[in-house]
Coordinates of C-alpha atoms and ligand atoms in Angstrom, one line a residue:
M1 CA 14.5 0.1 -15.3
R2 CA 12.0 -0.5 -18.0
I3 CA 8.9 1.6 -18.1
F4 CA 5.7 0.4 -19.9
R5 CA 3.1 3.3 -20.6
F6 CA -0.5 2.6 -21.4
S7 CA -3.5 4.9 -22.0
E8 CA -5.8 1.9 -21.0
I9 CA -4.9 -1.6 -19.9
D10 CA -6.9 -4.2 -17.9
S11 CA -4.6 -3.9 -14.9
T12 CA -1.0 -2.8 -14.6
S13 CA -0.4 -5.7 -12.1
D14 CA -1.8 -8.2 -14.4
F15 CA 0.3 -6.9 -17.4
L16 CA 3.4 -7.5 -15.2
K17 CA 2.3 -11.0 -14.2
R18 CA 1.8 -12.0 -17.8
K19 CA 5.2 -10.9 -18.8
D20 CA 7.5 -13.7 -19.9
D21 CA 10.8 -11.7 -19.4
K22 CA 10.4 -10.3 -16.0
R23 CA 13.0 -7.8 -14.7
D24 CA 13.5 -6.1 -11.1
Y25 CA 11.8 -2.8 -11.2
D26 CA 9.9 -3.4 -14.4
L27 CA 7.3 -0.4 -14.2
A28 CA 3.8 -0.4 -15.7
I29 CA 1.7 2.9 -15.7
A30 CA -1.8 3.4 -17.1
E31 CA -4.0 6.2 -17.4
T32 CA -6.8 4.1 -16.9
Q33 CA -7.5 0.4 -16.2
T34 CA -10.6 -1.7 -17.3
H35 CA -10.1 -4.5 -14.8
G36 CA -8.4 -2.8 -11.9
R37 CA -8.1 -5.0 -9.0
G38 CA -8.0 -4.4 -5.2
R39 CA -7.4 -6.7 -2.1
R40 CA -9.7 -9.5 -1.1
G41 CA -10.8 -9.7 -4.9
N42 CA -12.5 -6.3 -4.9
N43 CA -12.5 -4.2 -7.9
W44 CA -10.4 -0.9 -8.0
V45 CA -12.4 1.3 -10.1
S46 CA -9.8 3.3 -12.1
Q47 CA -10.2 6.9 -13.5
K48 CA -8.1 9.2 -15.4
G49 CA -6.3 11.6 -13.0
M50 CA -5.2 8.8 -10.5
A51 CA -1.8 7.4 -10.4
L52 CA -2.1 3.8 -11.4
F53 CA 1.1 1.6 -11.5
S54 CA 2.8 -1.6 -10.6
F55 CA 6.4 -2.6 -10.5
L56 CA 8.3 -5.8 -9.9
L57 CA 10.5 -6.8 -7.1
K58 CA 12.8 -9.6 -7.4
V59 CA 12.7 -12.0 -4.4
E60 CA 16.1 -11.9 -2.5
E61 CA 17.0 -15.4 -1.4
D62 CA 18.5 -14.0 1.9
I63 CA 15.2 -12.4 3.1
S64 CA 12.8 -15.1 4.4
I65 CA 9.1 -15.3 3.4
E66 CA 8.3 -14.4 7.1
E67 CA 10.5 -11.2 6.8
Y68 CA 8.6 -10.6 3.3
S69 CA 5.3 -10.7 5.0
K70 CA 6.2 -7.1 6.0
L71 CA 6.5 -5.9 2.7
P72 CA 3.0 -4.4 2.4
L73 CA 3.9 -2.3 5.8
V74 CA 7.1 -1.3 4.1
T75 CA 5.4 -0.2 0.9
G76 CA 2.8 1.5 2.7
I77 CA 5.0 3.7 4.6
A78 CA 7.2 4.4 1.5
V79 CA 4.0 5.8 -0.4
L80 CA 3.1 7.9 2.8
N81 CA 6.6 9.4 2.9
G82 CA 6.7 9.9 -0.9
L83 CA 3.1 11.6 -0.7
K84 CA 4.4 13.8 2.1
R85 CA 7.5 15.0 0.0
I86 CA 4.9 16.2 -2.6
E87 CA 2.5 17.9 0.0
N88 CA 3.3 17.9 3.7
L89 CA -0.2 17.0 4.9
D90 CA -1.2 14.7 7.7
F91 CA -1.3 11.4 5.8
K92 CA -2.0 8.4 8.1
F93 CA -1.0 4.8 7.6
K94 CA -4.0 2.3 8.0
W95 CA -2.8 -1.1 8.8
T96 CA -2.1 -3.2 6.6
N97 CA -1.1 -0.8 3.6
D98 CA -3.8 2.0 3.0
I99 CA -3.0 5.5 3.2
Y100 CA -5.6 7.9 4.7
L101 CA -6.0 11.7 4.5
D102 CA -8.7 13.6 6.5
D103 CA -10.1 10.2 7.5
K104 CA -10.7 9.1 3.9
K105 CA -8.7 6.6 1.9
I106 CA -6.3 8.1 -0.7
C107 CA -4.2 5.2 -1.8
G108 CA -4.6 1.5 -2.0
I109 CA -1.8 -1.0 -2.5
L110 CA -2.0 -4.7 -3.5
V111 CA 1.2 -6.9 -3.3
E112 CA 1.0 -10.2 -4.8
K113 CA 3.7 -12.9 -5.7
I114 CA 4.3 -14.6 -8.9
Q115 CA 7.3 -16.8 -9.6
D116 CA 10.3 -15.2 -8.0
F117 CA 8.9 -11.7 -8.2
F118 CA 6.5 -9.6 -6.1
V119 CA 4.0 -7.6 -8.1
I120 CA 3.4 -4.3 -6.1
G121 CA 0.4 -2.3 -7.5
I122 CA -0.5 1.1 -6.3
G123 CA -3.4 3.4 -6.9
V124 CA -3.4 6.9 -5.5
N125 CA -6.4 9.3 -6.1
I126 CA -4.4 12.4 -7.4
N127 CA -6.1 14.8 -9.8
N128 CA -9.6 12.7 -10.0
S129 CA -12.9 14.0 -8.6
L130 CA -14.8 11.6 -6.4
G131 CA -18.6 11.9 -6.5
G132 CA -21.5 10.2 -4.9
A133 CA -21.1 7.6 -2.0
V134 CA -17.3 7.3 -2.9
A135 CA -16.8 10.8 -1.7
D136 CA -17.8 9.7 1.8
I137 CA -14.9 7.2 2.1
A138 CA -12.2 8.3 -0.4
T139 CA -10.3 11.4 -1.0
A140 CA -7.9 12.9 -3.8
L141 CA -4.8 15.0 -3.4
T142 CA -6.5 17.8 -5.4
I143 CA -9.5 17.6 -3.3
S144 CA -7.3 18.8 -0.4
T145 CA -5.1 21.3 -1.9
G146 CA -6.8 22.6 -5.0
K147 CA -3.9 22.0 -7.2
K148 CA -3.4 19.8 -10.1
Y149 CA -0.3 17.5 -10.3
I150 CA 1.8 15.9 -13.1
V151 CA 0.8 12.2 -12.2
E152 CA 4.1 10.7 -13.5
D153 CA 6.3 12.8 -11.4
I154 CA 4.3 11.7 -8.4
I155 CA 4.8 8.0 -9.4
F156 CA 8.6 8.5 -9.7
T157 CA 8.8 10.2 -6.3
L158 CA 6.8 7.2 -4.7
L159 CA 9.0 4.7 -6.5
D160 CA 12.1 6.4 -5.4
E161 CA 10.9 6.4 -1.8
F162 CA 10.0 2.8 -2.0
K163 CA 13.5 2.1 -3.2
K164 CA 15.0 4.0 -0.1
Q165 CA 12.7 2.1 2.3
Y166 CA 13.3 -1.1 1.0
K167 CA 17.1 -0.7 1.2
R168 CA 16.5 0.2 4.9
F169 CA 14.4 -2.8 5.4
F170 CA 17.0 -4.8 3.5
E171 CA 19.8 -3.5 5.7
G172 CA 17.9 -4.6 8.9
E173 CA 16.3 -1.3 9.9
W174 CA 13.0 -2.7 10.5
N175 CA 12.7 -1.3 13.9
F176 CA 13.0 2.4 12.7
I177 CA 10.7 1.8 9.9
L178 CA 8.1 0.3 12.5
E179 CA 8.5 3.4 14.7
E180 CA 7.6 5.6 11.7
I181 CA 4.6 3.2 10.8
N182 CA 3.6 3.5 14.4
N183 CA 3.7 7.2 14.5
R184 CA 1.2 7.4 11.7
N185 CA -0.9 4.6 12.8
Y186 CA -4.4 5.6 11.7
L187 CA -6.2 2.7 13.8
K188 CA -4.6 3.3 17.0
N189 CA -7.3 3.6 19.7
R190 CA -10.0 3.4 17.4
E191 CA -12.8 0.7 17.6
I192 CA -12.7 -1.8 14.9
T193 CA -14.2 -5.1 14.0
L194 CA -12.1 -7.9 12.7
V195 CA -13.8 -9.9 10.1
G196 CA -12.7 -13.4 9.5
S197 CA -14.2 -16.0 7.2
N198 CA -17.1 -16.9 9.3
W199 CA -16.7 -14.8 12.5
Q200 CA -16.2 -11.1 13.9
T201 CA -14.7 -9.6 16.9
K202 CA -14.8 -6.0 18.1
G203 CA -11.8 -4.4 19.9
I204 CA -9.7 -1.3 20.3
A205 CA -6.5 -1.3 17.9
G206 CA -3.1 -0.7 19.5
D207 CA 0.3 -0.7 18.0
I208 CA 1.7 -2.4 15.1
A209 CA 4.0 -5.4 16.6
K210 CA 7.4 -6.1 15.6
D211 CA 6.4 -9.0 13.5
G212 CA 3.9 -6.7 11.5
R213 CA 0.6 -7.8 13.3
L214 CA -1.8 -5.6 14.7
E215 CA -2.5 -5.4 18.4
I216 CA -6.1 -5.6 19.3
I217 CA -7.6 -5.2 22.7
T218 CA -10.8 -7.0 23.0
E219 CA -13.1 -7.4 26.2
K220 CA -11.7 -10.6 27.1
E221 CA -7.8 -10.3 25.8
K222 CA -5.1 -8.7 23.7
I223 CA -5.0 -10.4 20.3
F224 CA -2.7 -9.9 17.3
A225 CA -4.1 -9.7 13.9
N226 CA -2.1 -11.3 11.0
I227 CA -1.5 -9.5 7.9
G228 CA -3.5 -10.6 5.0
E229 CA -5.9 -12.9 7.1
I230 CA -8.2 -10.4 8.5
H231 CA -10.3 -7.7 7.1
I232 CA -10.8 -4.6 9.3
K233 CA -13.9 -2.6 9.3
R234 CA -14.1 0.8 11.1
D235 CA -17.0 1.4 13.3
Ligands
BTN1 C1 -6.8 -2.0 -2.5 O1 -7.0 -0.9 -1.7 O2 -7.8 -3.0 -2.3 C2 -5.7 -2.0 -3.3 C3 -5.9 -1.4 -4.5 C4 -4.6 -1.5 -5.7 C5 -5.2 -0.8 -6.8 C6 -3.7 -0.7 -7.8 S1 -4.2 0.5 -9.2 C7 -2.5 -0.3 -10.1 C8 -2.6 -1.7 -9.8 N1 -3.3 -2.7 -10.7 C9 -4.4 -3.1 -10.3 O3 -5.3 -3.9 -10.9 N2 -4.3 -2.9 -8.9 C10 -3.3 -2.1 -8.4

């Protein structure tokens, strides 16, 4: 595994995307990012003290693209389990792949595809402080425990856990992984709003289904939200 460390870079995910000679599990770690990216084209504000890293995963020919659509969920539960190995706190999985602690976001995950690789980018609030309006919606590990952490140790724990979960996924244990995800489902029974390109619908979130979609009970019917197509707003 090659490790590329930066005190500052535009984005660890973009660094890996630009690389000509890509290899499975190439890992880029940065102390800060000047152009950190989140999902749906959002910026990811990056500060020292966060775990900011991306790694490459080579596409396996015997896994279908449909199966790979579950990769954000597999990554999410891997990060959750990895964080739990560090501090046994009540982390929750927010579909599709955020991690929550104390009703606030502690980690965001961005899964992208380039050529025959996935680029998995992860940002976790660890030692950083969160001020102003952000403190209402986000938290950091240090806020919960008062401790300071060695960020790189955490990154290696999260990557180790990813490898374990990915192996299980690859070996056909999706049903067990899904059960763990549903046991930690932050949205379950919460009122949410699905936001599409030019519409929105309110409903109550249910379980995550076998195909990775989120079950939502609206006033009229039960519907399933597709990974990546829908933005969910908590009311
Ligand atoms: C989100 O919650 O919208 C996803 C955020 C992902 C942020 C990480 S930080 C490391 C990697 N580099 C990036 O530019 N983005 C991801």
